[in-house]
mmCIF file of N, CA and C in Angstrom:
data_model
loop_
_atom_site.group_PDB
_atom_site.id
_atom_site.type_symbol
_atom_site.label_atom_id
_atom_site.label_comp_id
_atom_site.label_asym_id
_atom_site.label_seq_id
_atom_site.Cartn_x
_atom_site.Cartn_y
_atom_site.Cartn_z
ATOM 1 N N MET K 1 16.284 -6.087 5.510
ATOM 2 C CA MET K 1 15.564 -5.059 4.788
ATOM 3 C C MET K 1 14.667 -4.307 5.762
ATOM 4 N N GLU K 2 14.515 -3.024 5.519
ATOM 5 C CA GLU K 2 13.744 -2.173 6.427
ATOM 6 C C GLU K 2 12.428 -1.743 5.784
ATOM 7 N N LEU K 3 11.361 -1.860 6.564
ATOM 8 C CA LEU K 3 10.030 -1.424 6.145
ATOM 9 C C LEU K 3 9.559 -0.336 7.099
ATOM 10 N N LYS K 4 8.909 0.673 6.560
ATOM 11 C CA LYS K 4 8.379 1.751 7.394
ATOM 12 C C LYS K 4 6.864 1.718 7.347
ATOM 13 N N ILE K 5 6.254 1.792 8.523
ATOM 14 C CA ILE K 5 4.797 1.885 8.587
ATOM 15 C C ILE K 5 4.398 3.324 8.279
ATOM 16 N N ILE K 6 3.490 3.481 7.362
ATOM 17 C CA ILE K 6 2.948 4.801 7.040
ATOM 18 C C ILE K 6 1.774 5.023 7.990
ATOM 19 N N ASP K 7 1.839 6.066 8.780
ATOM 20 C CA ASP K 7 0.852 6.298 9.835
ATOM 21 C C ASP K 7 -0.396 7.000 9.306
ATOM 22 N N ILE K 8 -1.037 6.349 8.360
ATOM 23 C CA ILE K 8 -2.245 6.879 7.714
ATOM 24 C C ILE K 8 -3.167 5.698 7.443
ATOM 25 N N GLU K 9 -4.465 5.898 7.572
ATOM 26 C CA GLU K 9 -5.411 4.879 7.124
ATOM 27 C C GLU K 9 -5.770 5.169 5.671
ATOM 28 N N PHE K 10 -5.772 4.115 4.855
ATOM 29 C CA PHE K 10 -6.020 4.251 3.426
ATOM 30 C C PHE K 10 -7.348 3.638 3.022
ATOM 31 N N SER K 11 -7.835 4.098 1.868
ATOM 32 C CA SER K 11 -9.008 3.515 1.214
ATOM 33 C C SER K 11 -8.611 3.140 -0.210
ATOM 34 N N VAL K 12 -9.166 2.027 -0.672
ATOM 35 C CA VAL K 12 -8.968 1.568 -2.045
ATOM 36 C C VAL K 12 -10.303 1.774 -2.746
ATOM 37 N N CYS K 13 -10.287 2.520 -3.847
ATOM 38 C CA CYS K 13 -11.544 2.953 -4.478
ATOM 39 C C CYS K 13 -11.535 2.735 -5.984
ATOM 40 N N LYS K 14 -12.751 2.598 -6.511
ATOM 41 C CA LYS K 14 -12.992 2.725 -7.940
ATOM 42 C C LYS K 14 -13.747 4.041 -8.093
ATOM 43 N N VAL K 15 -13.277 4.908 -8.996
ATOM 44 C CA VAL K 15 -13.872 6.233 -9.143
ATOM 45 C C VAL K 15 -14.341 6.470 -10.576
ATOM 46 N N GLU K 16 -15.276 7.416 -10.700
ATOM 47 C CA GLU K 16 -15.741 7.818 -12.033
ATOM 48 C C GLU K 16 -14.618 8.509 -12.792
ATOM 49 N N ASP K 17 -13.927 9.419 -12.089
ATOM 50 C CA ASP K 17 -12.785 10.137 -12.653
ATOM 51 C C ASP K 17 -11.961 10.680 -11.485
ATOM 52 N N TYR K 18 -10.884 11.364 -11.790
ATOM 53 C CA TYR K 18 -9.980 11.842 -10.740
ATOM 54 C C TYR K 18 -10.202 13.307 -10.383
ATOM 55 N N SER K 19 -11.310 13.879 -10.831
ATOM 56 C CA SER K 19 -11.536 15.306 -10.616
ATOM 57 C C SER K 19 -11.698 15.684 -9.145
ATOM 58 N N GLY K 20 -12.118 14.754 -8.308
ATOM 59 C CA GLY K 20 -12.356 15.067 -6.909
ATOM 60 C C GLY K 20 -11.158 14.873 -5.998
ATOM 61 N N ILE K 21 -9.999 14.578 -6.560
ATOM 62 C CA ILE K 21 -8.821 14.313 -5.734
ATOM 63 C C ILE K 21 -7.645 15.150 -6.217
ATOM 64 N N ASP K 22 -6.856 15.610 -5.271
ATOM 65 C CA ASP K 22 -5.636 16.330 -5.603
ATOM 66 C C ASP K 22 -4.531 15.284 -5.762
ATOM 67 N N ILE K 23 -4.180 14.968 -7.000
ATOM 68 C CA ILE K 23 -3.194 13.916 -7.227
ATOM 69 C C ILE K 23 -1.787 14.334 -6.804
ATOM 70 N N GLU K 24 -1.620 15.581 -6.429
ATOM 71 C CA GLU K 24 -0.332 16.047 -5.903
ATOM 72 C C GLU K 24 -0.208 15.788 -4.398
ATOM 73 N N SER K 25 -1.284 15.375 -3.744
ATOM 74 C CA SER K 25 -1.239 15.086 -2.309
ATOM 75 C C SER K 25 -0.364 13.857 -2.066
ATOM 76 N N PRO K 26 0.334 13.823 -0.927
ATOM 77 C CA PRO K 26 1.139 12.639 -0.614
ATOM 78 C C PRO K 26 0.264 11.387 -0.478
ATOM 79 N N PHE K 27 0.808 10.284 -0.930
ATOM 80 C CA PHE K 27 0.188 8.966 -0.806
ATOM 81 C C PHE K 27 -1.142 8.862 -1.547
ATOM 82 N N VAL K 28 -1.210 9.466 -2.719
ATOM 83 C CA VAL K 28 -2.343 9.307 -3.623
ATOM 84 C C VAL K 28 -1.838 8.526 -4.829
ATOM 85 N N PHE K 29 -2.428 7.355 -5.058
ATOM 86 C CA PHE K 29 -2.003 6.466 -6.130
ATOM 87 C C PHE K 29 -3.180 6.253 -7.071
ATOM 88 N N THR K 30 -2.954 6.402 -8.361
ATOM 89 C CA THR K 30 -4.020 6.199 -9.342
ATOM 90 C C THR K 30 -3.595 5.135 -10.346
ATOM 91 N N GLY K 31 -4.601 4.488 -10.902
ATOM 92 C CA GLY K 31 -4.380 3.517 -11.968
ATOM 93 C C GLY K 31 -5.565 3.518 -12.901
ATOM 94 N N SER K 32 -5.301 3.716 -14.179
ATOM 95 C CA SER K 32 -6.375 3.800 -15.150
ATOM 96 C C SER K 32 -6.162 2.735 -16.221
ATOM 97 N N THR K 33 -7.205 1.931 -16.472
ATOM 98 C CA THR K 33 -7.153 0.912 -17.518
ATOM 99 C C THR K 33 -8.336 1.116 -18.453
ATOM 100 N N ASP K 34 -8.489 0.214 -19.385
ATOM 101 C CA ASP K 34 -9.651 0.296 -20.276
ATOM 102 C C ASP K 34 -10.937 -0.111 -19.569
ATOM 103 N N GLU K 35 -10.823 -0.645 -18.331
ATOM 104 C CA GLU K 35 -12.000 -1.104 -17.599
ATOM 105 C C GLU K 35 -12.350 -0.278 -16.368
ATOM 106 N N GLU K 36 -11.372 0.454 -15.821
ATOM 107 C CA GLU K 36 -11.663 1.159 -14.565
ATOM 108 C C GLU K 36 -10.635 2.238 -14.281
ATOM 109 N N LYS K 37 -11.013 3.076 -13.339
ATOM 110 C CA LYS K 37 -10.102 4.055 -12.760
ATOM 111 C C LYS K 37 -10.042 3.751 -11.270
ATOM 112 N N SER K 38 -8.839 3.411 -10.801
ATOM 113 C CA SER K 38 -8.647 3.065 -9.399
ATOM 114 C C SER K 38 -7.929 4.189 -8.685
ATOM 115 N N LEU K 39 -8.184 4.264 -7.393
ATOM 116 C CA LEU K 39 -7.581 5.274 -6.548
ATOM 117 C C LEU K 39 -7.296 4.655 -5.191
ATOM 118 N N VAL K 40 -6.072 4.841 -4.709
ATOM 119 C CA VAL K 40 -5.724 4.507 -3.339
ATOM 120 C C VAL K 40 -5.258 5.808 -2.722
ATOM 121 N N CYS K 41 -5.868 6.172 -1.589
ATOM 122 C CA CYS K 41 -5.536 7.450 -0.972
ATOM 123 C C CYS K 41 -5.860 7.407 0.519
ATOM 124 N N PRO K 42 -5.342 8.390 1.257
ATOM 125 C CA PRO K 42 -5.755 8.484 2.655
ATOM 126 C C PRO K 42 -7.281 8.573 2.728
ATOM 127 N N THR K 43 -7.855 7.889 3.687
ATOM 128 C CA THR K 43 -9.314 7.823 3.806
ATOM 129 C C THR K 43 -9.946 9.209 3.892
ATOM 130 N N ASN K 44 -9.265 10.139 4.548
ATOM 131 C CA ASN K 44 -9.838 11.479 4.676
ATOM 132 C C ASN K 44 -9.833 12.250 3.353
ATOM 133 N N LEU K 45 -9.222 11.712 2.296
ATOM 134 C CA LEU K 45 -9.209 12.374 0.989
ATOM 135 C C LEU K 45 -10.105 11.711 -0.050
ATOM 136 N N VAL K 46 -10.843 10.676 0.352
ATOM 137 C CA VAL K 46 -11.695 9.973 -0.616
ATOM 138 C C VAL K 46 -12.709 10.970 -1.188
ATOM 139 N N PRO K 47 -12.775 11.079 -2.521
ATOM 140 C CA PRO K 47 -13.697 12.032 -3.142
ATOM 141 C C PRO K 47 -15.136 11.521 -3.139
ATOM 142 N N GLY K 48 -16.055 12.398 -3.491
ATOM 143 C CA GLY K 48 -17.469 12.053 -3.497
ATOM 144 C C GLY K 48 -17.899 11.217 -4.680
ATOM 145 N N ASN K 49 -17.059 11.095 -5.700
ATOM 146 C CA ASN K 49 -17.485 10.405 -6.918
ATOM 147 C C ASN K 49 -17.000 8.949 -6.982
ATOM 148 N N VAL K 50 -16.943 8.294 -5.824
ATOM 149 C CA VAL K 50 -16.531 6.886 -5.816
ATOM 150 C C VAL K 50 -17.671 5.992 -6.279
ATOM 151 N N ILE K 51 -17.315 4.958 -7.005
ATOM 152 C CA ILE K 51 -18.276 3.943 -7.432
ATOM 153 C C ILE K 51 -18.299 2.830 -6.393
ATOM 154 N N GLU K 52 -17.103 2.435 -5.944
ATOM 155 C CA GLU K 52 -16.942 1.445 -4.882
ATOM 156 C C GLU K 52 -15.746 1.856 -4.045
ATOM 157 N N ARG K 53 -15.755 1.453 -2.761
ATOM 158 C CA ARG K 53 -14.604 1.745 -1.912
ATOM 159 C C ARG K 53 -14.464 0.680 -0.848
ATOM 160 N N ASN K 54 -13.222 0.512 -0.422
ATOM 161 C CA ASN K 54 -12.910 -0.431 0.638
ATOM 162 C C ASN K 54 -11.977 0.296 1.593
ATOM 163 N N ASP K 55 -12.457 0.577 2.791
ATOM 164 C CA ASP K 55 -11.697 1.342 3.782
ATOM 165 C C ASP K 55 -10.938 0.401 4.716
ATOM 166 N N GLY K 56 -10.096 0.998 5.554
ATOM 167 C CA GLY K 56 -9.444 0.247 6.619
ATOM 168 C C GLY K 56 -8.135 -0.413 6.240
ATOM 169 N N TRP K 57 -7.342 0.231 5.411
ATOM 170 C CA TRP K 57 -6.052 -0.303 4.992
ATOM 171 C C TRP K 57 -4.915 0.473 5.655
ATOM 172 N N ARG K 58 -3.845 -0.223 5.979
ATOM 173 C CA ARG K 58 -2.601 0.389 6.484
ATOM 174 C C ARG K 58 -1.471 -0.013 5.547
ATOM 175 N N ALA K 59 -0.388 0.749 5.539
ATOM 176 C CA ALA K 59 0.671 0.515 4.555
ATOM 177 C C ALA K 59 2.058 0.446 5.178
ATOM 178 N N PHE K 60 2.895 -0.368 4.543
ATOM 179 C CA PHE K 60 4.332 -0.421 4.792
ATOM 180 C C PHE K 60 5.024 0.078 3.520
ATOM 181 N N ARG K 61 6.104 0.805 3.676
ATOM 182 C CA ARG K 61 6.928 1.192 2.529
ATOM 183 C C ARG K 61 8.264 0.472 2.649
ATOM 184 N N ILE K 62 8.733 -0.123 1.576
ATOM 185 C CA ILE K 62 10.078 -0.682 1.558
ATOM 186 C C ILE K 62 11.027 0.504 1.474
ATOM 187 N N GLU K 63 11.881 0.647 2.486
ATOM 188 C CA GLU K 63 12.750 1.809 2.566
ATOM 189 C C GLU K 63 13.891 1.731 1.560
ATOM 190 N N GLY K 64 14.257 2.889 1.047
ATOM 191 C CA GLY K 64 15.336 2.987 0.065
ATOM 192 C C GLY K 64 14.793 2.928 -1.340
ATOM 193 N N VAL K 65 15.642 3.263 -2.280
ATOM 194 C CA VAL K 65 15.291 3.205 -3.692
ATOM 195 C C VAL K 65 15.687 1.830 -4.206
ATOM 196 N N LEU K 66 14.719 1.140 -4.791
ATOM 197 C CA LEU K 66 14.951 -0.219 -5.292
ATOM 198 C C LEU K 66 15.371 -0.169 -6.753
ATOM 199 N N ASP K 67 16.480 -0.803 -7.048
ATOM 200 C CA ASP K 67 16.961 -0.911 -8.420
ATOM 201 C C ASP K 67 16.055 -1.869 -9.188
ATOM 202 N N PHE K 68 15.786 -1.570 -10.438
ATOM 203 C CA PHE K 68 14.896 -2.415 -11.244
ATOM 204 C C PHE K 68 15.455 -3.817 -11.456
ATOM 205 N N SER K 69 16.748 -4.010 -11.277
ATOM 206 C CA SER K 69 17.340 -5.335 -11.471
ATOM 207 C C SER K 69 17.137 -6.249 -10.262
ATOM 208 N N LEU K 70 16.680 -5.696 -9.134
ATOM 209 C CA LEU K 70 16.440 -6.514 -7.948
ATOM 210 C C LEU K 70 15.233 -7.409 -8.188
ATOM 211 N N ILE K 71 15.371 -8.659 -7.806
ATOM 212 C CA ILE K 71 14.322 -9.641 -8.079
ATOM 213 C C ILE K 71 13.837 -10.260 -6.770
ATOM 214 N N GLY K 72 12.515 -10.373 -6.626
ATOM 215 C CA GLY K 72 11.947 -11.150 -5.534
ATOM 216 C C GLY K 72 11.694 -10.423 -4.235
ATOM 217 N N ILE K 73 11.966 -9.131 -4.159
ATOM 218 C CA ILE K 73 11.777 -8.416 -2.893
ATOM 219 C C ILE K 73 10.307 -8.441 -2.484
ATOM 220 N N LEU K 74 9.445 -8.016 -3.365
ATOM 221 C CA LEU K 74 8.016 -7.980 -3.062
ATOM 222 C C LEU K 74 7.460 -9.393 -2.872
ATOM 223 N N SER K 75 7.916 -10.334 -3.674
ATOM 224 C CA SER K 75 7.381 -11.700 -3.564
ATOM 225 C C SER K 75 7.762 -12.341 -2.228
ATOM 226 N N ARG K 76 8.945 -12.060 -1.708
ATOM 227 C CA ARG K 76 9.335 -12.634 -0.408
ATOM 228 C C ARG K 76 8.463 -12.072 0.716
ATOM 229 N N ILE K 77 8.204 -10.777 0.655
ATOM 230 C CA ILE K 77 7.369 -10.157 1.695
ATOM 231 C C ILE K 77 5.948 -10.698 1.617
ATOM 232 N N THR K 78 5.399 -10.727 0.418
ATOM 233 C CA THR K 78 4.018 -11.186 0.281
ATOM 234 C C THR K 78 3.884 -12.667 0.613
ATOM 235 N N ALA K 79 4.914 -13.468 0.339
ATOM 236 C CA ALA K 79 4.870 -14.887 0.686
ATOM 237 C C ALA K 79 4.818 -15.073 2.198
ATOM 238 N N CYS K 80 5.628 -14.305 2.938
ATOM 239 C CA CYS K 80 5.599 -14.378 4.419
ATOM 240 C C CYS K 80 4.196 -14.084 4.934
ATOM 241 N N LEU K 81 3.588 -13.059 4.379
ATOM 242 C CA LEU K 81 2.261 -12.663 4.839
ATOM 243 C C LEU K 81 1.204 -13.680 4.406
ATOM 244 N N ALA K 82 1.297 -14.168 3.188
ATOM 245 C CA ALA K 82 0.320 -15.144 2.688
ATOM 246 C C ALA K 82 0.363 -16.433 3.501
ATOM 247 N N GLU K 83 1.569 -16.860 3.890
ATOM 248 C CA GLU K 83 1.694 -18.075 4.703
ATOM 249 C C GLU K 83 0.985 -17.939 6.050
ATOM 250 N N ASN K 84 0.713 -16.701 6.449
ATOM 251 C CA ASN K 84 0.026 -16.434 7.707
ATOM 252 C C ASN K 84 -1.379 -15.876 7.475
ATOM 253 N N SER K 85 -1.925 -16.137 6.284
ATOM 254 C CA SER K 85 -3.298 -15.753 5.914
ATOM 255 C C SER K 85 -3.550 -14.251 6.007
ATOM 256 N N ILE K 86 -2.538 -13.457 5.664
ATOM 257 C CA ILE K 86 -2.681 -12.004 5.657
ATOM 258 C C ILE K 86 -2.705 -11.546 4.205
ATOM 259 N N GLY K 87 -3.855 -11.032 3.777
ATOM 260 C CA GLY K 87 -3.999 -10.531 2.420
ATOM 261 C C GLY K 87 -3.332 -9.170 2.275
ATOM 262 N N ILE K 88 -2.936 -8.859 1.054
ATOM 263 C CA ILE K 88 -2.269 -7.585 0.792
ATOM 264 C C ILE K 88 -2.837 -6.922 -0.456
ATOM 265 N N PHE K 89 -2.519 -5.646 -0.583
ATOM 266 C CA PHE K 89 -2.750 -4.864 -1.797
ATOM 267 C C PHE K 89 -1.425 -4.175 -2.047
ATOM 268 N N ALA K 90 -0.773 -4.466 -3.162
ATOM 269 C CA ALA K 90 0.566 -3.927 -3.429
ATOM 270 C C ALA K 90 0.495 -2.777 -4.426
ATOM 271 N N ILE K 91 1.350 -1.796 -4.201
ATOM 272 C CA ILE K 91 1.491 -0.657 -5.110
ATOM 273 C C ILE K 91 2.978 -0.457 -5.353
ATOM 274 N N SER K 92 3.353 -0.346 -6.603
ATOM 275 C CA SER K 92 4.742 -0.062 -6.943
ATOM 276 C C SER K 92 4.846 1.336 -7.534
ATOM 277 N N THR K 93 5.881 2.040 -7.109
ATOM 278 C CA THR K 93 6.202 3.345 -7.687
ATOM 279 C C THR K 93 7.560 3.214 -8.377
ATOM 280 N N PHE K 94 8.040 4.279 -8.950
ATOM 281 C CA PHE K 94 9.340 4.228 -9.612
ATOM 282 C C PHE K 94 10.440 3.847 -8.631
ATOM 283 N N ASN K 95 10.388 4.392 -7.411
ATOM 284 C CA ASN K 95 11.450 4.169 -6.426
ATOM 285 C C ASN K 95 11.306 2.914 -5.593
ATOM 286 N N THR K 96 10.075 2.554 -5.221
ATOM 287 C CA THR K 96 9.926 1.486 -4.229
ATOM 288 C C THR K 96 8.551 0.840 -4.313
ATOM 289 N N ASP K 97 8.256 -0.001 -3.354
ATOM 290 C CA ASP K 97 6.969 -0.690 -3.282
ATOM 291 C C ASP K 97 6.298 -0.384 -1.959
ATOM 292 N N TYR K 98 4.969 -0.415 -1.985
ATOM 293 C CA TYR K 98 4.142 -0.250 -0.793
ATOM 294 C C TYR K 98 3.285 -1.490 -0.661
ATOM 295 N N ILE K 99 3.172 -2.002 0.547
ATOM 296 C CA ILE K 99 2.354 -3.171 0.823
ATOM 297 C C ILE K 99 1.258 -2.731 1.786
ATOM 298 N N LEU K 100 0.016 -2.839 1.355
ATOM 299 C CA LEU K 100 -1.108 -2.489 2.214
ATOM 300 C C LEU K 100 -1.745 -3.757 2.740
ATOM 301 N N THR K 101 -2.166 -3.706 3.995
ATOM 302 C CA THR K 101 -2.895 -4.805 4.610
ATOM 303 C C THR K 101 -4.038 -4.196 5.414
ATOM 304 N N LYS K 102 -5.061 -4.961 5.650
ATOM 305 C CA LYS K 102 -6.183 -4.440 6.429
ATOM 306 C C LYS K 102 -5.712 -4.069 7.834
ATOM 307 N N SER K 103 -6.295 -3.029 8.391
ATOM 308 C CA SER K 103 -5.886 -2.509 9.708
ATOM 309 C C SER K 103 -5.894 -3.578 10.783
ATOM 310 N N GLU K 104 -6.886 -4.466 10.744
ATOM 311 C CA GLU K 104 -6.975 -5.492 11.786
ATOM 312 C C GLU K 104 -5.848 -6.523 11.685
ATOM 313 N N ASN K 105 -5.121 -6.549 10.569
ATOM 314 C CA ASN K 105 -4.003 -7.475 10.393
ATOM 315 C C ASN K 105 -2.640 -6.827 10.616
ATOM 316 N N LEU K 106 -2.623 -5.529 10.907
ATOM 317 C CA LEU K 106 -1.352 -4.808 10.986
ATOM 318 C C LEU K 106 -0.417 -5.379 12.045
ATOM 319 N N ASP K 107 -0.904 -5.585 13.257
ATOM 320 C CA ASP K 107 -0.035 -6.079 14.327
ATOM 321 C C ASP K 107 0.513 -7.463 13.999
ATOM 322 N N THR K 108 -0.318 -8.324 13.448
ATOM 323 C CA THR K 108 0.143 -9.658 13.068
ATOM 324 C C THR K 108 1.166 -9.565 11.943
ATOM 325 N N ALA K 109 0.920 -8.688 10.974
ATOM 326 C CA ALA K 109 1.865 -8.507 9.867
ATOM 327 C C ALA K 109 3.218 -8.027 10.381
ATOM 328 N N ILE K 110 3.203 -7.099 11.330
ATOM 329 C CA ILE K 110 4.457 -6.613 11.917
ATOM 330 C C ILE K 110 5.211 -7.776 12.558
ATOM 331 N N GLN K 111 4.509 -8.588 13.313
ATOM 332 C CA GLN K 111 5.142 -9.726 13.992
ATOM 333 C C GLN K 111 5.698 -10.732 12.982
ATOM 334 N N VAL K 112 4.918 -11.059 11.963
ATOM 335 C CA VAL K 112 5.356 -12.022 10.944
ATOM 336 C C VAL K 112 6.601 -11.499 10.232
ATOM 337 N N LEU K 113 6.577 -10.254 9.822
ATOM 338 C CA LEU K 113 7.719 -9.693 9.100
ATOM 339 C C LEU K 113 8.953 -9.607 9.991
ATOM 340 N N THR K 114 8.759 -9.214 11.241
ATOM 341 C CA THR K 114 9.877 -9.162 12.190
ATOM 342 C C THR K 114 10.474 -10.559 12.381
ATOM 343 N N ASN K 115 9.622 -11.558 12.539
ATOM 344 C CA ASN K 115 10.084 -12.945 12.704
ATOM 345 C C ASN K 115 10.824 -13.466 11.474
ATOM 346 N N ASN K 116 10.593 -12.826 10.329
ATOM 347 C CA ASN K 116 11.256 -13.236 9.091
ATOM 348 C C ASN K 116 12.442 -12.341 8.732
ATOM 349 N N GLY K 117 12.916 -11.573 9.712
ATOM 350 C CA GLY K 117 14.153 -10.816 9.529
ATOM 351 C C GLY K 117 14.013 -9.395 9.030
ATOM 352 N N TYR K 118 12.803 -8.908 8.890
ATOM 353 C CA TYR K 118 12.595 -7.530 8.442
ATOM 354 C C TYR K 118 12.620 -6.589 9.637
ATOM 355 N N THR K 119 13.173 -5.415 9.441
ATOM 356 C CA THR K 119 13.156 -4.376 10.459
ATOM 357 C C THR K 119 11.976 -3.472 10.156
ATOM 358 N N ILE K 120 11.139 -3.248 11.163
ATOM 359 C CA ILE K 120 9.949 -2.413 10.985
ATOM 360 C C ILE K 120 10.154 -1.109 11.731
ATOM 361 N N ARG K 121 10.046 0.003 11.007
ATOM 362 C CA ARG K 121 10.113 1.331 11.629
ATOM 363 C C ARG K 121 8.719 1.911 11.678
ATOM 364 N N GLN K 122 8.453 2.640 12.752
ATOM 365 C CA GLN K 122 7.132 3.277 12.876
ATOM 366 C C GLN K 122 7.235 4.766 12.680
#
């Protein structure tokens, strides 16, 4: 399986609302529940109305369109990383999954995934 590194630094945020962000921008992910409004976006796009934020994330994208019947793709990747004490933040879209890890863990994550048979593209 092939993973692509997204060459952007991301921030994970809790926001008051989405008015300060262009949701049409690439790599802007939102999630709204009865308890919060979350935003993951390139750090340079973080709006002024954040309640909390956590900077310093990098992302891998699972390449290709994943069929909904496929089972265990994300769990296998996250298990490899967890076994090496690398925390993740996962985002799923209609087509694929994104795995974010802290910037300081990126090189180790690349090595772990490569050692487990994944091809990493930059």
